Amino acid sequence: MCGIVGYIGNKRAVKILFNGLKRLEYRGYDSSGIAVINDKLERFRSVGKINELLQKVNKIKILGNIGIAHTRWATHGKPSNENSHPHFDCANNFAVVHNGIIENYQELKNELLTENHKFTSETDTEVVAHLLEKYYKETTNFFEAAKLTFKRLIGSFALCIISKYEPNKIICCREGSPLVLGLGKSENFVASDILALLPYTRNMIFLDEKEIAVISADKIEVFDFNGVKHTKAITEINWDAILAEKKEYKHYMLKEIFEQPDVIFETIDNKLDEENYNIIFNHLNLTNDYFKSINKVYIVACGTAWHAGLIGKYYLEEFCNMYVEAAIASEFRYRNVPISKNDLIIVISQSGETADSLAALRKAKKLGAKSLAVCNVRGSTLTREADGVIYTNAGPEIGVASTKAFTTQVTVMYLLSLYIAKIKNTISDDKYKNYIDELLLIPNKIREILEDYNSLKDLSLTFHNFKNFLYLGRHFNYPIALEGALKLKEISYIHAEGYASGEMKHGPIALITEEMPVVIIAVKSFISEKVISNLQEVKARDGITIVITNEDVDIPDDLIDYKIILPDTIEPLSPLLSVIPLQVLAYQIADFLGCDVDQPRNLAKSVTVE
Ligand code: F6R
């Protein structure tokens, strides 16, 4: 999705803005732009990659110590120079960048057109520049004009504005779309994502809903939309900027696949007192009595995070004997779900900014449910709005296709389920300890799988030209079939479907021919026999089988065309192993096809609009 960076201080703004934009590239975008004030307000915009904008800008040495920049992911109007941000008013006195959607823009545009404002783009954002022009004429004050403008807007927006009239400040505001302010020495920053600011400062202020910030080089002031001043806390971010670098890896996604043993270990280590087998969640804010009284759990998320939620559902049912629904956030938010105060909503999100997941959280809270966030980004909206938080310790995930965030989410859901099971007394002590011991072995088992990275290349090469794939899994590994298919389609653009194996004969079996590779997760399980029957059904129709299994699962050789052997583990933990070769397969196939693995077409890392 779109990205925003702003700078004011004693350095050349352009350089800092470009560095910031580069660090936001992973979010997905189709055009970019930059505006700075020196003597005049200057603007440069370009369709395509940031480097194209950089080439334009490099031809002229642009001075100026204040500026704003943007990467755009088109919503209103196709990617073009005219539609790229920053947007100007008629007289080029205001420059505006915007993330989100202004829902009442057409109505505002009609009003401004009757007042003779001239529009040059198809975007919703441009109305903001013209409203500023209108209200500045009335008030001759940048802050007053901004307040009046913001009050007219309906929708979700993070806005960042500079003006030639008052070139010593950036004004920004937030409603429904995140903004973070960075504090420096004689310089200050603003961005839609802390990653853009990490090379410059660790001290951040998170803007809340309906807040305006006035940023100058030596101070930051925050107000509500009526101009009442707010006192804000400064948060120190611990993430090491180095963690977000690509190092020797060809792509961030590859680096993140290989980081999984470490970040899973970190996620466990952070929450486990190994000596006493105690699971400790520092920001849970929910009592044991509450856990005992829960009626129903809703796990709500989008995409890959929803797949982690589905595995969480199996865990909670299996370990805690609870009634659990794993719902897609975009559906949940509009359903008439009977929620009460004895229900718990668990929202899983890497970014903590996904619009649908936040809407689902707000709805459930409003209906009285308690809420818990499973999230990777400290300070994100989700972590601030949920009653309790369990952090995944994945570190910054840059590749658009989620890998390490997913496996740490599954790890957290496993720990949470064991934690609740202990409280509710639905698990024996021996089993509980054994389940923790087995979890501690997982990072090394993933390392073992990744040691075979190069041998998986032959398999990827064999299959990279196929046009369709089917992924099948059962029980704990049904969500892995969904996840494997999602990984392949999003980065290689190959059509892939994930199914619960038992569903195959209810429809998808019609697709099976000798041109359909079928990836089947057939790990050691109490229903291995059933999966083997599914394999038989595929082979009987000449399908090509790629089987992910364990050494001692007895599958007749003639049912297997290609085999990937995983280390043994207990069944509930098998998804943390079976997903690894599927991530690798998707990555290698996409790379063989020459796809832009880290920034696949049309996708955004953080989906902050509905
Ligand atoms: C797929 C992927 C997405 C995200 C989804 C939710 O690889 O990354 O499906 O999982 O957009 O994002 P978060 O977890 O940030 O809420």
XYZ file of C-alpha atoms and ligand atoms in Angstrom:
626
model
C 0.000 0.000 0.000
C 1.003 3.645 -0.158
C 3.924 4.947 1.871
C 4.670 8.373 3.334
C 7.925 9.984 4.444
C 8.472 13.563 5.599
C 11.577 15.401 6.803
C 12.405 18.781 8.296
C 15.821 19.706 9.716
C 19.287 20.839 8.793
C 20.133 18.263 6.136
C 19.256 17.967 2.453
C 15.713 16.657 2.554
C 15.812 14.827 -0.803
C 18.423 12.331 0.312
C 16.586 11.396 3.489
C 13.263 11.185 1.688
C 14.676 8.814 -0.930
C 16.241 6.600 1.718
C 12.871 6.485 3.439
C 11.021 5.652 0.223
C 13.495 2.856 -0.496
C 12.750 1.348 2.878
C 9.018 1.504 2.150
C 9.327 -0.142 -1.266
C 8.418 -3.513 0.214
C 4.884 -2.286 0.911
C 4.045 -2.438 -2.807
C 3.500 0.618 -5.049
C 3.178 1.632 -8.672
C 4.417 5.230 -8.721
C 6.181 7.695 -6.491
C 6.767 11.389 -5.932
C 8.526 13.943 -3.833
C 8.058 17.647 -2.982
C 10.560 19.966 -1.301
C 10.630 23.629 -0.437
C 13.716 25.705 -1.156
C 12.796 29.089 -2.590
C 9.859 27.519 -4.306
C 7.744 24.438 -3.829
C 9.140 21.842 -6.225
C 7.659 18.508 -7.160
C 8.929 15.410 -9.020
C 6.790 12.391 -9.837
C 7.254 9.170 -11.754
C 5.437 5.958 -12.634
C 7.240 2.686 -11.862
C 10.114 2.022 -9.526
C 11.647 4.632 -7.223
C 14.892 4.484 -9.210
C 13.091 6.136 -12.105
C 12.115 9.015 -9.871
C 15.656 9.131 -8.524
C 17.049 9.429 -12.055
C 14.780 12.408 -12.703
C 15.777 14.075 -9.460
C 19.495 13.340 -9.810
C 19.673 15.414 -12.975
C 19.219 18.550 -10.881
C 20.712 19.168 -7.457
C 17.688 19.887 -5.329
C 18.352 21.780 -2.142
C 15.859 22.363 0.645
C 15.630 21.093 4.225
C 11.939 20.291 4.256
C 10.045 17.848 2.096
C 7.505 15.060 1.791
C 7.543 11.930 -0.346
C 5.167 9.154 -1.294
C 4.853 5.750 -2.896
C 1.404 5.279 -4.415
C -0.619 2.101 -4.779
C -3.377 3.140 -7.148
C -6.975 3.279 -5.915
C -8.588 6.316 -7.611
C -7.173 6.639 -11.132
C -4.541 4.479 -12.813
C -0.800 4.830 -12.142
C 0.325 7.992 -14.000
C 2.436 11.072 -13.326
C -0.687 13.182 -12.845
C -2.194 10.790 -10.326
C 1.033 10.350 -8.356
C 1.427 12.281 -5.130
C 2.277 14.946 -3.953
C -0.781 16.870 -5.142
C -0.877 20.643 -5.443
C -3.617 23.254 -5.176
C -4.305 25.644 -8.095
C -1.566 28.118 -7.132
C 1.071 25.532 -6.107
C 1.247 26.692 -2.500
C 0.393 23.381 -0.832
C 1.766 19.889 -1.420
C -0.133 16.901 -0.040
C 0.627 13.195 0.251
C -2.029 10.769 1.412
C -2.513 7.133 2.403
C -6.051 5.762 2.560
C -9.278 6.715 0.840
C -11.339 9.888 1.104
C -14.841 8.549 0.723
C -16.627 11.886 0.244
C -14.130 13.201 -2.315
C -16.643 13.407 -5.167
C -18.970 15.607 -3.167
C -16.038 17.832 -2.100
C -14.699 17.951 -5.649
C -18.092 19.088 -6.988
C -18.192 21.848 -4.396
C -14.647 22.983 -5.233
C -15.326 22.869 -8.982
C -18.224 25.275 -8.538
C -15.739 27.560 -6.766
C -13.483 27.409 -9.854
C -10.751 25.162 -8.508
C -8.925 23.380 -11.340
C -8.136 19.691 -10.880
C -5.291 17.938 -12.657
C -5.702 14.354 -11.448
C -8.361 11.669 -10.999
C -7.407 11.103 -7.371
C -9.414 11.558 -4.203
C -6.330 13.162 -2.601
C -6.292 16.282 -4.742
C -9.399 17.658 -2.994
C -7.281 18.069 0.145
C -4.881 20.477 -1.579
C -7.768 22.566 -2.912
C -9.561 22.609 0.446
C -6.353 23.911 2.033
C -6.189 26.627 -0.601
C -9.806 27.573 0.104
C -9.435 27.677 3.892
C -6.056 29.410 3.801
C -7.709 32.265 1.908
C -10.202 32.536 4.787
C -7.768 32.183 7.715
C -4.277 33.053 6.362
C -2.955 30.437 8.795
C -1.622 27.008 7.769
C -2.690 25.210 10.977
C -6.182 26.740 10.955
C -6.618 25.881 7.276
C -5.450 22.308 7.958
C -7.892 21.865 10.862
C -10.823 23.097 8.775
C -9.758 20.820 5.925
C -9.390 17.687 8.044
C -12.838 18.189 9.544
C -14.390 18.037 6.072
C -12.916 14.624 5.226
C -14.707 11.294 5.610
C -12.846 8.034 5.128
C -9.473 6.700 6.180
C -6.473 8.914 5.794
C -2.962 9.701 6.863
C -2.025 13.072 5.393
C 1.220 14.960 5.296
C 1.375 18.543 4.011
C 3.915 21.264 3.409
C 3.173 24.834 2.376
C 5.137 27.634 0.779
C 3.329 30.070 3.083
C 4.893 28.584 6.219
C 7.966 26.669 5.038
C 9.166 25.846 8.559
C 6.656 23.126 9.349
C 5.064 19.903 8.177
C 1.467 19.328 9.203
C 0.090 15.834 9.246
C -2.927 14.004 10.584
C -4.199 10.531 11.060
C -7.618 8.989 10.789
C -7.704 5.266 10.087
C -4.256 5.059 8.503
C -1.053 4.923 10.576
C 1.575 7.640 10.968
C 4.622 7.669 13.174
C 6.724 10.701 14.082
C 10.488 10.363 14.551
C 12.429 12.641 16.874
C 15.973 13.722 16.018
C 18.412 16.470 17.065
C 17.476 19.673 15.241
C 15.531 17.501 12.818
C 12.285 15.563 12.883
C 10.633 12.976 10.697
C 7.296 11.473 9.847
C 6.464 8.228 8.075
C 3.730 5.705 7.585
C 6.002 2.932 8.822
C 8.785 2.940 11.411
C 11.123 1.088 9.029
C 11.562 4.281 7.009
C 12.900 6.074 10.085
C 15.029 3.417 11.781
C 18.355 4.588 10.270
C 17.799 8.048 11.788
C 16.096 7.645 15.122
C 14.711 5.095 17.567
C 12.549 7.632 19.384
C 9.061 7.637 17.964
C 5.640 9.054 18.705
C 2.650 7.149 17.364
C -0.183 9.383 16.254
C -3.612 8.272 17.449
C -6.887 8.550 15.591
C -8.008 12.101 14.829
C -4.721 13.681 15.837
C -2.831 16.431 14.051
C 0.928 16.892 14.372
C 2.766 20.109 13.658
C 6.384 19.213 13.031
C 9.219 21.719 12.925
C 12.968 21.093 13.097
C 13.150 21.588 16.859
C 9.762 20.495 18.107
C 6.712 18.341 17.517
C 3.292 19.331 18.821
C 0.193 17.137 18.680
C -3.428 18.340 18.804
C -6.906 16.980 18.284
C -9.004 18.153 15.324
C -10.304 21.049 17.445
C -6.810 22.302 18.262
C -6.676 21.002 21.848
C -3.082 20.047 22.653
C -2.234 16.400 23.508
C 0.708 15.174 25.552
C 2.295 12.218 23.797
C 4.571 9.452 25.028
C 7.853 8.767 23.247
C 8.419 5.088 22.465
C 11.914 3.735 21.990
C 12.017 1.141 19.234
C 14.410 -1.739 19.803
C 14.460 -3.262 16.351
C 17.894 -3.174 14.946
C 17.915 -1.539 11.514
C 20.460 -4.181 10.532
C 17.765 -6.822 10.923
C 15.918 -5.253 8.049
C 18.889 -5.453 5.659
C 19.016 -8.093 2.929
C 22.602 -9.225 3.653
C 23.944 -11.817 1.216
C 20.519 -13.126 0.233
C 19.129 -12.546 -3.239
C 15.729 -11.577 -1.837
C 14.278 -10.572 1.523
C 11.856 -13.471 1.276
C 14.738 -15.936 1.080
C 16.460 -14.281 4.031
C 13.236 -14.428 6.003
C 12.705 -18.129 5.183
C 16.181 -18.840 6.558
C 15.605 -16.692 9.645
C 12.725 -18.889 10.788
C 14.682 -21.161 13.145
C 16.047 -18.106 14.977
C 12.843 -16.096 15.196
C 10.782 -19.102 16.273
C 13.365 -19.730 18.976
C 13.197 -16.054 19.965
C 9.388 -16.188 20.089
C 9.487 -19.222 22.383
C 12.424 -18.057 24.486
C 10.695 -14.783 25.160
C 7.660 -16.473 26.633
C 8.926 -19.611 28.288
C 10.515 -20.164 31.642
C 12.135 -23.419 30.525
C 13.131 -24.611 33.948
C 9.589 -24.617 35.293
C 7.808 -25.110 31.980
C 5.919 -21.893 32.639
C 4.527 -19.918 29.746
C 4.587 -16.194 30.481
C 2.807 -13.555 28.416
C 3.804 -10.084 29.582
C 1.054 -8.069 27.963
C -1.877 -10.462 28.190
C -4.113 -8.419 30.539
C -6.601 -11.310 30.779
C -7.020 -13.246 34.022
C -7.123 -16.988 34.601
C -10.729 -16.642 35.726
C -11.562 -14.964 32.458
C -9.995 -17.824 30.486
C -12.054 -20.295 32.531
C -15.234 -18.406 31.732
C -14.803 -18.052 27.963
C -17.822 -19.130 25.966
C -16.476 -18.945 22.431
C -13.268 -17.818 20.754
C -13.239 -15.997 17.434
C -9.872 -15.928 15.717
C -9.997 -13.242 13.061
C -7.376 -12.356 10.446
C -6.639 -12.012 6.726
C -4.604 -14.049 4.250
C -1.629 -15.874 5.668
C -2.435 -14.660 9.182
C -5.851 -16.298 8.813
C -4.127 -19.572 7.932
C -2.174 -19.268 11.194
C -5.511 -18.597 12.886
C -7.002 -21.779 11.414
C -4.169 -23.806 12.914
C -4.791 -21.950 16.191
C -8.407 -23.092 16.037
C -7.310 -26.729 15.797
C -4.957 -26.177 18.763
C -7.571 -24.567 20.998
C -10.128 -27.254 20.173
C -7.628 -30.048 20.679
C -5.814 -28.833 23.804
C -8.514 -26.776 25.545
C -11.766 -28.290 24.382
C -13.075 -24.886 23.390
C -15.565 -23.761 20.811
C -13.560 -21.770 18.261
C -14.251 -20.116 14.939
C -11.480 -18.895 12.648
C -13.020 -16.133 10.554
C -11.815 -14.024 7.644
C -11.808 -10.433 8.899
C -13.411 -8.894 5.801
C -16.393 -11.241 6.274
C -16.535 -11.132 10.048
C -16.773 -7.336 10.145
C -20.091 -7.378 8.244
C -21.633 -10.541 9.693
C -24.311 -10.550 12.316
C -22.189 -12.562 14.763
C -23.768 -13.180 18.173
C -20.940 -11.925 20.390
C -21.132 -11.492 24.147
C -18.832 -10.473 26.973
C -17.787 -14.063 27.582
C -16.411 -14.341 24.090
C -12.804 -13.688 23.195
C -11.648 -12.282 19.881
C -8.066 -13.025 18.899
C -6.868 -10.870 16.005
C -3.735 -12.106 14.280
C -1.802 -9.651 12.157
C 1.827 -9.196 11.227
C 1.524 -5.471 10.612
C -1.201 -4.642 13.124
C -2.562 -2.178 10.576
C -4.762 -4.339 8.327
C -7.987 -2.378 7.866
C -10.370 -5.370 7.910
C -8.726 -6.932 10.960
C -8.942 -3.647 12.862
C -12.600 -3.249 11.902
C -13.302 -6.786 13.165
C -11.566 -6.000 16.460
C -13.551 -2.778 16.936
C -16.824 -4.522 16.178
C -16.202 -7.340 18.665
C -15.072 -4.889 21.351
C -18.153 -2.786 20.840
C -20.310 -5.876 21.369
C -18.544 -6.508 24.674
C -15.997 -9.209 23.825
C -12.516 -9.141 25.311
C -9.728 -8.953 22.785
C -6.237 -10.239 22.253
C -3.805 -9.244 19.502
C -1.151 -11.569 18.122
C 1.065 -9.101 16.362
C 4.590 -8.484 15.130
C 4.765 -4.699 15.172
C 5.069 -2.879 18.473
C 3.105 0.322 18.652
C 0.845 -0.678 15.751
C -2.840 0.247 15.936
C -3.878 -3.317 16.737
C -1.546 -3.553 19.719
C -2.832 -0.265 21.061
C -6.506 -1.089 20.699
C -6.664 -4.717 21.859
C -7.065 -5.506 25.581
C -4.007 -7.729 25.532
C -1.121 -8.436 23.172
C 1.159 -11.359 22.469
C 4.050 -10.307 20.279
C 5.561 -12.518 17.647
C 9.296 -11.915 17.640
C 9.789 -12.242 13.894
C 11.626 -8.917 13.474
C 10.831 -6.761 10.458
C 9.292 -8.771 7.622
C 10.030 -7.031 4.330
C 9.132 -9.612 1.675
C 5.495 -9.103 0.747
C 4.873 -12.850 0.981
C 4.712 -13.649 4.654
C 6.946 -16.480 5.889
C 8.558 -15.912 9.279
C 5.586 -13.906 10.528
C 3.400 -16.934 9.773
C 5.521 -19.505 11.576
C 5.909 -17.256 14.630
C 2.124 -16.700 14.652
C 1.610 -20.482 14.660
C 4.177 -20.757 17.466
C 2.300 -18.171 19.528
C -1.042 -19.883 18.953
C 0.525 -23.173 20.093
C 1.902 -21.587 23.273
C -1.348 -19.747 23.960
C -3.366 -22.947 23.593
C -1.069 -24.791 25.995
C -1.294 -21.851 28.405
C -5.102 -21.909 28.391
C -5.172 -25.713 28.548
C -3.116 -25.566 31.738
C -5.512 -23.033 33.281
C -8.563 -25.033 32.280
C -6.930 -28.293 33.271
C -7.668 -29.875 29.913
C -4.171 -31.274 29.430
C -2.175 -33.688 31.596
C 1.142 -32.468 33.040
C 3.105 -35.083 31.101
C 1.529 -34.203 27.806
C 2.002 -30.473 28.478
C 5.714 -30.947 29.181
C 6.170 -33.220 26.215
C 4.461 -30.663 23.939
C 6.832 -27.969 25.156
C 9.908 -30.187 24.794
C 8.859 -30.987 21.244
C 8.362 -27.304 20.454
C 11.898 -26.541 21.620
C 13.205 -29.003 19.022
C 11.420 -27.282 16.136
C 14.017 -24.582 15.272
C 16.718 -27.222 14.718
C 14.368 -29.373 12.677
C 13.641 -26.397 10.405
C 17.399 -25.870 10.043
C 17.666 -29.506 8.990
C 15.006 -28.997 6.287
C 16.704 -25.839 5.028
C 20.007 -27.686 4.681
C 18.344 -29.421 1.725
C 17.593 -26.074 0.093
C 19.720 -26.846 -2.983
C 18.277 -30.277 -3.554
C 14.775 -28.751 -3.646
C 15.945 -26.706 -6.643
C 15.679 -29.702 -8.976
C 12.064 -30.116 -7.989
C 11.326 -26.416 -8.513
C 13.045 -26.481 -11.903
C 10.969 -29.492 -12.952
C 7.730 -27.728 -12.084
C 8.302 -24.067 -12.805
C 6.551 -24.178 -16.171
C 3.339 -25.842 -14.985
C 0.277 -23.620 -15.111
C -1.838 -25.078 -12.279
C -1.191 -26.718 -8.919
C -3.386 -28.355 -6.331
C -2.348 -28.467 -2.645
C -4.002 -30.953 -0.313
C -3.730 -31.395 3.437
C -5.827 -32.628 6.336
C -6.470 -31.634 9.917
C -3.528 -29.549 11.254
C -2.105 -29.516 7.729
C -5.226 -28.365 5.916
C -4.269 -24.707 6.569
C -0.783 -25.538 5.258
C -2.330 -26.656 1.957
C -4.026 -23.230 1.784
C -0.815 -21.465 2.720
C 1.331 -23.414 0.236
C -1.068 -22.527 -2.586
C -1.223 -18.870 -1.539
C 2.574 -18.593 -1.434
C 2.914 -20.030 -4.931
C 0.219 -17.906 -6.540
C 1.205 -14.599 -4.977
C 4.853 -14.614 -5.988
C 4.982 -16.768 -9.143
C 1.493 -15.885 -10.531
C 0.876 -19.610 -11.121
C -2.674 -20.655 -10.405
C -2.818 -22.816 -7.285
C -5.670 -24.068 -5.106
C -5.454 -25.347 -1.573
C -8.013 -27.845 -0.331
C -8.784 -30.069 2.600
C -7.903 -33.469 1.085
C -11.305 -34.868 2.030
C -12.972 -32.215 -0.102
C -11.171 -33.337 -3.252
C -13.816 -35.712 -4.409
C -16.480 -33.041 -3.964
C -15.226 -31.074 -6.932
C -11.514 -30.439 -7.470
C -10.906 -34.046 -8.516
C -12.369 -33.031 -11.892
C -9.224 -30.978 -12.496
C -6.783 -33.835 -12.113
C -4.895 -34.846 -15.253
C -1.278 -35.630 -16.076
C -0.751 -31.869 -16.268
C -1.806 -31.185 -12.703
C 0.874 -31.450 -10.027
C -0.739 -32.240 -6.687
C 1.233 -31.370 -3.572
C 0.007 -33.594 -0.759
C 0.978 -33.216 2.856
C 0.954 -36.755 4.167
C 2.848 -36.504 7.453
C 2.558 -38.994 10.297
C -0.978 -38.623 11.599
C -3.892 -40.465 13.131
C -5.533 -40.078 9.730
C -2.535 -40.977 7.523
C -4.577 -43.783 5.985
C -7.176 -41.301 4.757
C -4.527 -39.134 3.110
C -3.080 -42.201 1.406
C -6.550 -42.894 -0.030
C -6.575 -39.333 -1.381
C -3.189 -40.008 -2.993
C -4.622 -43.107 -4.606
C -7.488 -41.083 -6.042
C -5.017 -38.636 -7.588
C -2.819 -41.342 -9.083
C -5.846 -43.186 -10.487
C -6.422 -40.066 -12.612
C -2.797 -39.721 -13.720
C -2.103 -36.723 -11.468
C 1.532 -35.991 -10.610
C 2.146 -36.281 -6.875
C 4.628 -34.347 -4.772
C 4.376 -35.876 -1.324
C 5.525 -34.221 1.875
C 5.877 -36.930 4.446
C 7.939 -38.538 7.210
C 10.342 -41.443 6.874
C 8.091 -43.987 8.563
C 4.779 -43.206 6.904
C 4.059 -46.258 4.839
C 3.031 -44.983 1.411
C 3.264 -47.365 -1.595
C 6.026 -46.172 -3.961
C 3.754 -46.125 -6.974
C 1.700 -43.346 -5.394
C 4.671 -41.015 -5.118
C 6.268 -39.189 -8.027
C 8.361 -36.810 -5.912
C 8.978 -37.062 -2.203
C 10.101 -34.566 0.457
C 10.949 -36.158 3.784
C 10.502 -34.083 6.939
C 12.029 -34.712 10.364
C 9.617 -36.363 12.811
C 7.642 -34.352 15.302
C 4.350 -34.592 17.148
C 1.357 -34.071 14.908
C 0.273 -30.612 16.170
C 3.724 -29.237 15.381
C 3.921 -30.763 11.908
C 2.606 -27.553 10.209
C 5.722 -25.694 11.366
C 7.796 -28.186 9.380
C 5.568 -28.963 6.415
C 5.212 -25.295 5.474
C 8.975 -24.826 5.035
C 9.481 -26.817 1.785
C 6.319 -25.183 0.415
C 7.736 -21.709 1.060
C 10.996 -22.782 -0.583
C 9.207 -24.331 -3.560
C 7.177 -21.156 -4.142
C 10.275 -18.985 -3.787
C 12.454 -21.045 -6.117
C 9.749 -21.378 -8.787
C 9.108 -17.616 -8.715
C 12.830 -16.957 -8.931
C 13.248 -19.365 -11.882
C 10.434 -17.488 -13.612
C 12.223 -14.193 -13.008
C 9.416 -12.750 -10.884
C 9.848 -9.791 -8.571
C 9.720 -11.991 -5.486
C 9.821 -9.315 -2.797
C 7.353 -6.980 -4.469
C 4.918 -9.115 -6.428
C 2.564 -7.293 -8.776
C -0.630 -5.806 -7.330
C 0.229 -6.812 -3.772
C 0.887 -4.633 -0.764
C 2.604 -5.599 2.466
C 0.241 -3.774 4.715
C -3.355 -3.573 3.515
C -4.574 -0.423 5.219
C -7.675 0.074 3.055
C -10.761 -2.081 2.916
C 0.466 -13.309 2.195
C 0.363 -12.194 3.098
C -0.997 -11.627 3.357
C -1.107 -11.144 4.801
C -2.446 -10.422 4.999
C -2.627 -9.946 6.427
O 1.775 -13.763 2.086
O 1.324 -11.702 3.612
O -1.991 -12.548 3.048
O -0.998 -12.235 5.661
O -2.510 -9.318 4.146
O -1.639 -9.051 6.806
P -1.334 -8.766 8.320
O -0.786 -10.003 8.909
O -0.346 -7.632 8.314
O -2.641 -8.383 8.950
